[in-house]
XYZ file of C-alpha atoms in Angstrom:
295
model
C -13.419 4.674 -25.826
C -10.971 3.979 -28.771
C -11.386 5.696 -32.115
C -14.103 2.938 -34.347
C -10.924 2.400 -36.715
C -9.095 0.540 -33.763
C -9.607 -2.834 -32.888
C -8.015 -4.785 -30.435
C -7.439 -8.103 -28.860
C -6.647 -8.685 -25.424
C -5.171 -12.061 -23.897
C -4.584 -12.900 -20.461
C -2.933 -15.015 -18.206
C -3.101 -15.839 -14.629
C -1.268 -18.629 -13.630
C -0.195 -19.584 -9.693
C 3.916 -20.220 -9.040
C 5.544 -22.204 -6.668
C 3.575 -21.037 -3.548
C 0.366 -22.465 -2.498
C -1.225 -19.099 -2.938
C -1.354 -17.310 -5.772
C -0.655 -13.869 -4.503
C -1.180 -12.181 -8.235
C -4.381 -11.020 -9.647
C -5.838 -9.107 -12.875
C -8.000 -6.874 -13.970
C -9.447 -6.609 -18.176
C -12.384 -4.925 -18.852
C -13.944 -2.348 -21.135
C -10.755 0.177 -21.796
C -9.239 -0.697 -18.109
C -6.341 -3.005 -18.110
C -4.224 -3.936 -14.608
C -2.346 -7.156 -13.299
C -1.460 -6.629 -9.221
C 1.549 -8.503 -7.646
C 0.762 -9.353 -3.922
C 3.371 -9.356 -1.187
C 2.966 -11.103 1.826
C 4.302 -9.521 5.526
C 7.230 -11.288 6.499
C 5.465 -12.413 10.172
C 3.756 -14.980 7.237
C 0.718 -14.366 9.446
C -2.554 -16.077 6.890
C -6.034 -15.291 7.157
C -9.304 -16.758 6.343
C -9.090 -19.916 4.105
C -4.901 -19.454 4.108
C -5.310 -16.429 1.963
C -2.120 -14.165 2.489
C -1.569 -10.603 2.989
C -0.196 -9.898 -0.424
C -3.163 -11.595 -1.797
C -5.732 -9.493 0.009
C -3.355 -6.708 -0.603
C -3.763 -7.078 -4.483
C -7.780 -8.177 -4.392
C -8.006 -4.892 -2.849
C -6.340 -3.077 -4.986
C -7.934 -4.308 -7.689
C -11.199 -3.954 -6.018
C -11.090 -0.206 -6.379
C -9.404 0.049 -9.980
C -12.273 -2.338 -11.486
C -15.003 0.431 -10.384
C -12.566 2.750 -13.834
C -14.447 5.550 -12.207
C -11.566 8.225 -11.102
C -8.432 9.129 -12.937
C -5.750 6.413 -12.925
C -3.157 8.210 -10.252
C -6.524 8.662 -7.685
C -7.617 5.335 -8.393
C -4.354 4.534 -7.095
C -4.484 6.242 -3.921
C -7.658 4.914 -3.033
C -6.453 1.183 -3.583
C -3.914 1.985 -1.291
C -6.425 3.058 1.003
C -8.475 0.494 0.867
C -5.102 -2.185 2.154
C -4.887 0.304 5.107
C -8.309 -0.205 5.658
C -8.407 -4.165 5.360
C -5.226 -4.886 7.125
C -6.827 -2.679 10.190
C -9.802 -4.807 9.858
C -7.709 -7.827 9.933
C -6.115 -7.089 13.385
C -2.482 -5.728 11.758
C -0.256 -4.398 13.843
C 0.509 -1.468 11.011
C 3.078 -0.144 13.471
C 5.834 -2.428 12.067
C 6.444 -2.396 8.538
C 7.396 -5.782 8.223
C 3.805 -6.558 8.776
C 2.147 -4.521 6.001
C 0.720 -6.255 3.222
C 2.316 -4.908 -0.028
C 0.924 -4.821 -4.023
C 2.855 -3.966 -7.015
C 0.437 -2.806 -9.829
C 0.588 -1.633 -13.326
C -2.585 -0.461 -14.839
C -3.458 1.194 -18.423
C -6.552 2.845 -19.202
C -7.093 2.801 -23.178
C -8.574 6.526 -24.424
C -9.202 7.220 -28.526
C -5.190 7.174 -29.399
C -3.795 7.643 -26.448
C -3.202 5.653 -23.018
C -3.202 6.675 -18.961
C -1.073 4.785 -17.134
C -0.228 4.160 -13.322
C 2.573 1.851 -12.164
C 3.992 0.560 -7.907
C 6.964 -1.574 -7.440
C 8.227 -3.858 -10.106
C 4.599 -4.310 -12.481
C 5.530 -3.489 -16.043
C 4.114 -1.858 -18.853
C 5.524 -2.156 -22.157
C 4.682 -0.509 -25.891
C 5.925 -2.550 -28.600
C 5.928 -0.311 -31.558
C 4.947 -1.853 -35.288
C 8.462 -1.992 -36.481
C 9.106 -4.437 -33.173
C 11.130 -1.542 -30.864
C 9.626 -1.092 -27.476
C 9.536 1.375 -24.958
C 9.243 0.770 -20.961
C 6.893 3.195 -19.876
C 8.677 2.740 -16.109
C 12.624 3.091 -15.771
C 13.386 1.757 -12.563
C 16.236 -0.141 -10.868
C 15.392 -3.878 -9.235
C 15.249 -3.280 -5.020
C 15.960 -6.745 -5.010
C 19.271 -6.557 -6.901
C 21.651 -6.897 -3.712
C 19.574 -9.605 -2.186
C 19.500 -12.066 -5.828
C 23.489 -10.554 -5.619
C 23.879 -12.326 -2.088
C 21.444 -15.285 -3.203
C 24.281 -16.037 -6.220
C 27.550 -15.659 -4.220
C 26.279 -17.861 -1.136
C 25.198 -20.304 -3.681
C 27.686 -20.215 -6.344
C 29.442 -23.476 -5.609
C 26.484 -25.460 -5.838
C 25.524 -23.634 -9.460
C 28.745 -25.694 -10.224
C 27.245 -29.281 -9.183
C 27.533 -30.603 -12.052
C 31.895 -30.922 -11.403
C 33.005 -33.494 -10.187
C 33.666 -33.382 -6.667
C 30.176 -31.610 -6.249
C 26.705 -33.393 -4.759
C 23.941 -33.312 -7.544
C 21.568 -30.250 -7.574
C 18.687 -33.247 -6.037
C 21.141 -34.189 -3.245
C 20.062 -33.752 0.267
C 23.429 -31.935 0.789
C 22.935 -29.504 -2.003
C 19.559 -28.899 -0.522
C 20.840 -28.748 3.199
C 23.466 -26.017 2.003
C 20.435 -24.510 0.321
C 18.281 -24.194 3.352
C 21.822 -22.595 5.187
C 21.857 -20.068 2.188
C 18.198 -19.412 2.391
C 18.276 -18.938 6.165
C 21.565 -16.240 5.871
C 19.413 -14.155 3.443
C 16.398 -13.430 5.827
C 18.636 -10.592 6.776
C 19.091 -8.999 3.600
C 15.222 -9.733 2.487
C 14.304 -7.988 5.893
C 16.649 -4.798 5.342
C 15.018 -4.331 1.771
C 11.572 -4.635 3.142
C 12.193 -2.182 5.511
C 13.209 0.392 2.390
C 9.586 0.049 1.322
C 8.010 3.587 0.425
C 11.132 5.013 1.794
C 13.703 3.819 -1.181
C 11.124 2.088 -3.818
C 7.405 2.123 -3.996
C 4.530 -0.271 -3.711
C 0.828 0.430 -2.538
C 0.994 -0.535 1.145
C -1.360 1.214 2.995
C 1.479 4.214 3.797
C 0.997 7.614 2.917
C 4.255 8.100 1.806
C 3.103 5.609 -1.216
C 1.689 8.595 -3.332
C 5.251 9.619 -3.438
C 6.690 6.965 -5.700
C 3.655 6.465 -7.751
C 4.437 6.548 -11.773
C 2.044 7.770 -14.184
C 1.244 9.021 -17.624
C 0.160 9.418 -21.010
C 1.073 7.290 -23.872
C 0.314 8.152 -27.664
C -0.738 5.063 -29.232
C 0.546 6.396 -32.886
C 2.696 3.714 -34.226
C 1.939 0.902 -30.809
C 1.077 -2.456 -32.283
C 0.709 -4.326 -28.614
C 1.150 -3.204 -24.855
C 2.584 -6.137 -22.419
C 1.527 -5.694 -18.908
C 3.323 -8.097 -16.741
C 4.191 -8.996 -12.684
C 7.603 -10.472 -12.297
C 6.678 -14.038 -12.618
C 7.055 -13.469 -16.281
C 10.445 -12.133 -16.258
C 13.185 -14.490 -18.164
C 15.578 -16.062 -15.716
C 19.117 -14.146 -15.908
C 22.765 -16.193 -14.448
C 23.413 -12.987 -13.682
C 20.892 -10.058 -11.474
C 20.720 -6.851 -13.677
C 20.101 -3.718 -11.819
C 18.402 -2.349 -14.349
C 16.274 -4.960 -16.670
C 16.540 -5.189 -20.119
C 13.498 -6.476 -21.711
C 14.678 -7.187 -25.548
C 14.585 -11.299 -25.168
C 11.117 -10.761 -23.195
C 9.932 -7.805 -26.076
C 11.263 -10.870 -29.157
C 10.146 -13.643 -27.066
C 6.421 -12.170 -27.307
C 6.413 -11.190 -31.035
C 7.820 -14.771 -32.178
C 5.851 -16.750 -29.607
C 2.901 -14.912 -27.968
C 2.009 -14.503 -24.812
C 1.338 -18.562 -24.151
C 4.532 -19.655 -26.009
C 6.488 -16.982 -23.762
C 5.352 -18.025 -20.587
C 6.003 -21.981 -21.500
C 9.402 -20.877 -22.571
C 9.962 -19.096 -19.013
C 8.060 -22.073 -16.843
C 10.311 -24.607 -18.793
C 13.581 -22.732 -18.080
C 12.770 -22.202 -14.400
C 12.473 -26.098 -14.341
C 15.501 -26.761 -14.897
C 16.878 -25.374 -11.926
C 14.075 -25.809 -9.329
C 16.413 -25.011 -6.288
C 17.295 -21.561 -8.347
C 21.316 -21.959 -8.586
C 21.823 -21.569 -11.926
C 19.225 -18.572 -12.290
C 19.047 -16.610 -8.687
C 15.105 -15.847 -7.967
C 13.372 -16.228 -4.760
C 11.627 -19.577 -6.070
C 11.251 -21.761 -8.522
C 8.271 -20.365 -9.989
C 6.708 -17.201 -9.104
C 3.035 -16.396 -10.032
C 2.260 -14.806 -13.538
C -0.474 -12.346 -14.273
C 0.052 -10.723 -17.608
C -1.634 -8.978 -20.348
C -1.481 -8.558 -23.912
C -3.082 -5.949 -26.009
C -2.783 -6.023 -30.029
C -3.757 -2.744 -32.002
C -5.038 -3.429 -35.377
C-alpha cells in the first residue's frame, strides 16, 4: 500500500478504434494498474460472438494480472501461459506463428514510494516528474518502423492530393490506389510478424517471451503522474520515428488531461481517415490508457 501521506487519483480510458472489435483492455484496481493491447493472427480466424485473437489474447492476460497475487515479472509469465492455454483450447494451429494471438502489456504495481513495473511490445509507461520532465521507463525501437516506412513511400503521391492534377483524398481512385498500397504491404506486415519473440517481444504464448520481458523498480520521489498507454494514444507523426519521442504526448497531458489528449489525437486522425498524411495502420486504433496523479 502507499505511504497515508500519498493520495492519488486514477483516470481511465477505454475507447474502441476503427475496428469492429476493440482488441484493448485495462486493468485499475487497489495498487495494480495495466492496459493490454491485443493482436489478432493474421489467418483473421474470429471466435465466439466475432471476438478476435488479440482480444482473447489481452482478456487473458489480464485475467491473471487482476488476481495482483505474484510478483509483476511472474505474473507475466503466467498471462502468457494462460494465451497458450486458450488458443490450444480454441483449436490453434500454434505451429505457425502467424496464427498466435499476441498482447502488448504494460502494468505498474504501486508500493509505499516506490513502483514494480512489467512491460511486452509497444505498451508504455511514463513518470512525469513535478517540474513536468518525464522519464520512459521502456527504451525501445518501433518493430513497425520499416512497414509505416513502406506505408509512406507507396503512398506518398496521394499525401499530395490536394495539387492539382491529384484525385481528392475521398476519390474512388485515391482509395483504389489505397487498397493496391494496402495489398503490397501484407508482405512486409507478415515478415515483421514473423520477428515476434525472436527480434521484439509480446506475450504470445512462446517461451521465448520471458526473454524480452522489461521490468523494474521506480522511486516515486519527485513523480507527480504515471501515463500508461497502448498505441492508440500515440500522436500521429508525417514522418515514422524509430525511436518515439514522447514530449508533445508528456505536454499534451499536463495542459489538457487525459480526455483533452485523446480528443486532440481522435480529431487529428480524422483528418486523414485513409492515413496519407500521418502513416498508421488505420484510422483509429483502440485506446486504453491510464493516468495516475500523486498528491
Amino acid at each position: 500500500m502507499l505511504k497515508p501521506r500519498v493520495n492519488i487519483k486514477v483516470q481511465t480510458i477505454l475507447e474502441k478504434g476503427t475496428a469492429p472489435v476493440n482488441e484493448d483492455c485495462l486493468v485499475a484496481g487497489d495498487n495494480i494498474f495495466g492496459v493490454f493491447d491485443g493482436a489478432t493472427s493474421l489467418d483473421k480466424r474470429t471466435f465466439g460472438g466475432g471476438r478476435t485473437g488479440g482480444l482473447l489474447a489481452a482478456e487473458a492476460a489480464m485475467s491473471v494480472f487482476r488476481y495482483n497475487h505474484f510478483p509483476l515479472c511472474e505474473l507475466a509469465d503466467q498471462a502468457n501461459n494462460e494465451i497458450m492455454k486458450q488458443m490450444v483450447m480454441h483449436g490453434v494451429d500454434i505451429s505457425r506463428k502467424e496464427n498466435l494471438w499476441s498482447t502488448s502489456a504494460a502494468v505498474v504495481r504501486i508500493k509505499q514510494n516506490h513502483l514494480e513495473w512489467v512491460q511486452a511490445g509497444d505498451a508504455m509507461i511514463l513518470v512525469i516528474y513535478n517540474d513536468g520532465s518525464y522519464k520512459a521507463l521502456v527504451e525501445r525501437e518501433n518493430h513497425d518502423y520499416k512497414t509505416l516506412c513502406l506505408w509512406r513511400e507507396l503512398t506518398r503521391d496521394q499525401s499530395e492530393s490536394g495539387k492539382p492534377g491529384w484525385p481528392r483524398v475521398d476519390s474512388w481512385e485515391t482509395r483504389a490506389r489505397v487498397s493496391l498500397a494496402r495489398e503490397k504491404l501484407a508482405g512486409q506486415i507478415r515478415s515483421v510478424r514473423s520477428q515476434m519473440n525472436v527480434s521484439y517481444g509480446v506475450l504470445s504464448g512462446e517461451k521465448a517471451a520471458q526473454a524480452f520481458l522489461n521490468h523494474g523498480t521506480q522511486n516515486l520521489e519527485e513523480v507527480r503522474h504515471i501515463l500508461l498507454f497502448t498505441d492508440g494514444l500515440t500522436i500521429p507523426s508525417a514522418i515514422p520515428d524509430r525511436k518515439t519521442d514522447y514530449t508533445a504526448l508528456v505536454n499534451g497531458f499536463l495542459f489538457l488531461g487525459l480526455t483533452g489528449l485523446k480528443k486532440t489525437i481522435r480529431q487529428m486522425e480524422k483528418t486523414d481517415p485513409l492515413c496519407l498524411s500521418f502513416p498508421r495502420f488505420k484510422c483509429h486504433d483502440d485506446i486504453a490508457c491510464i493516468s495516475i496523479s500523486i498528491d
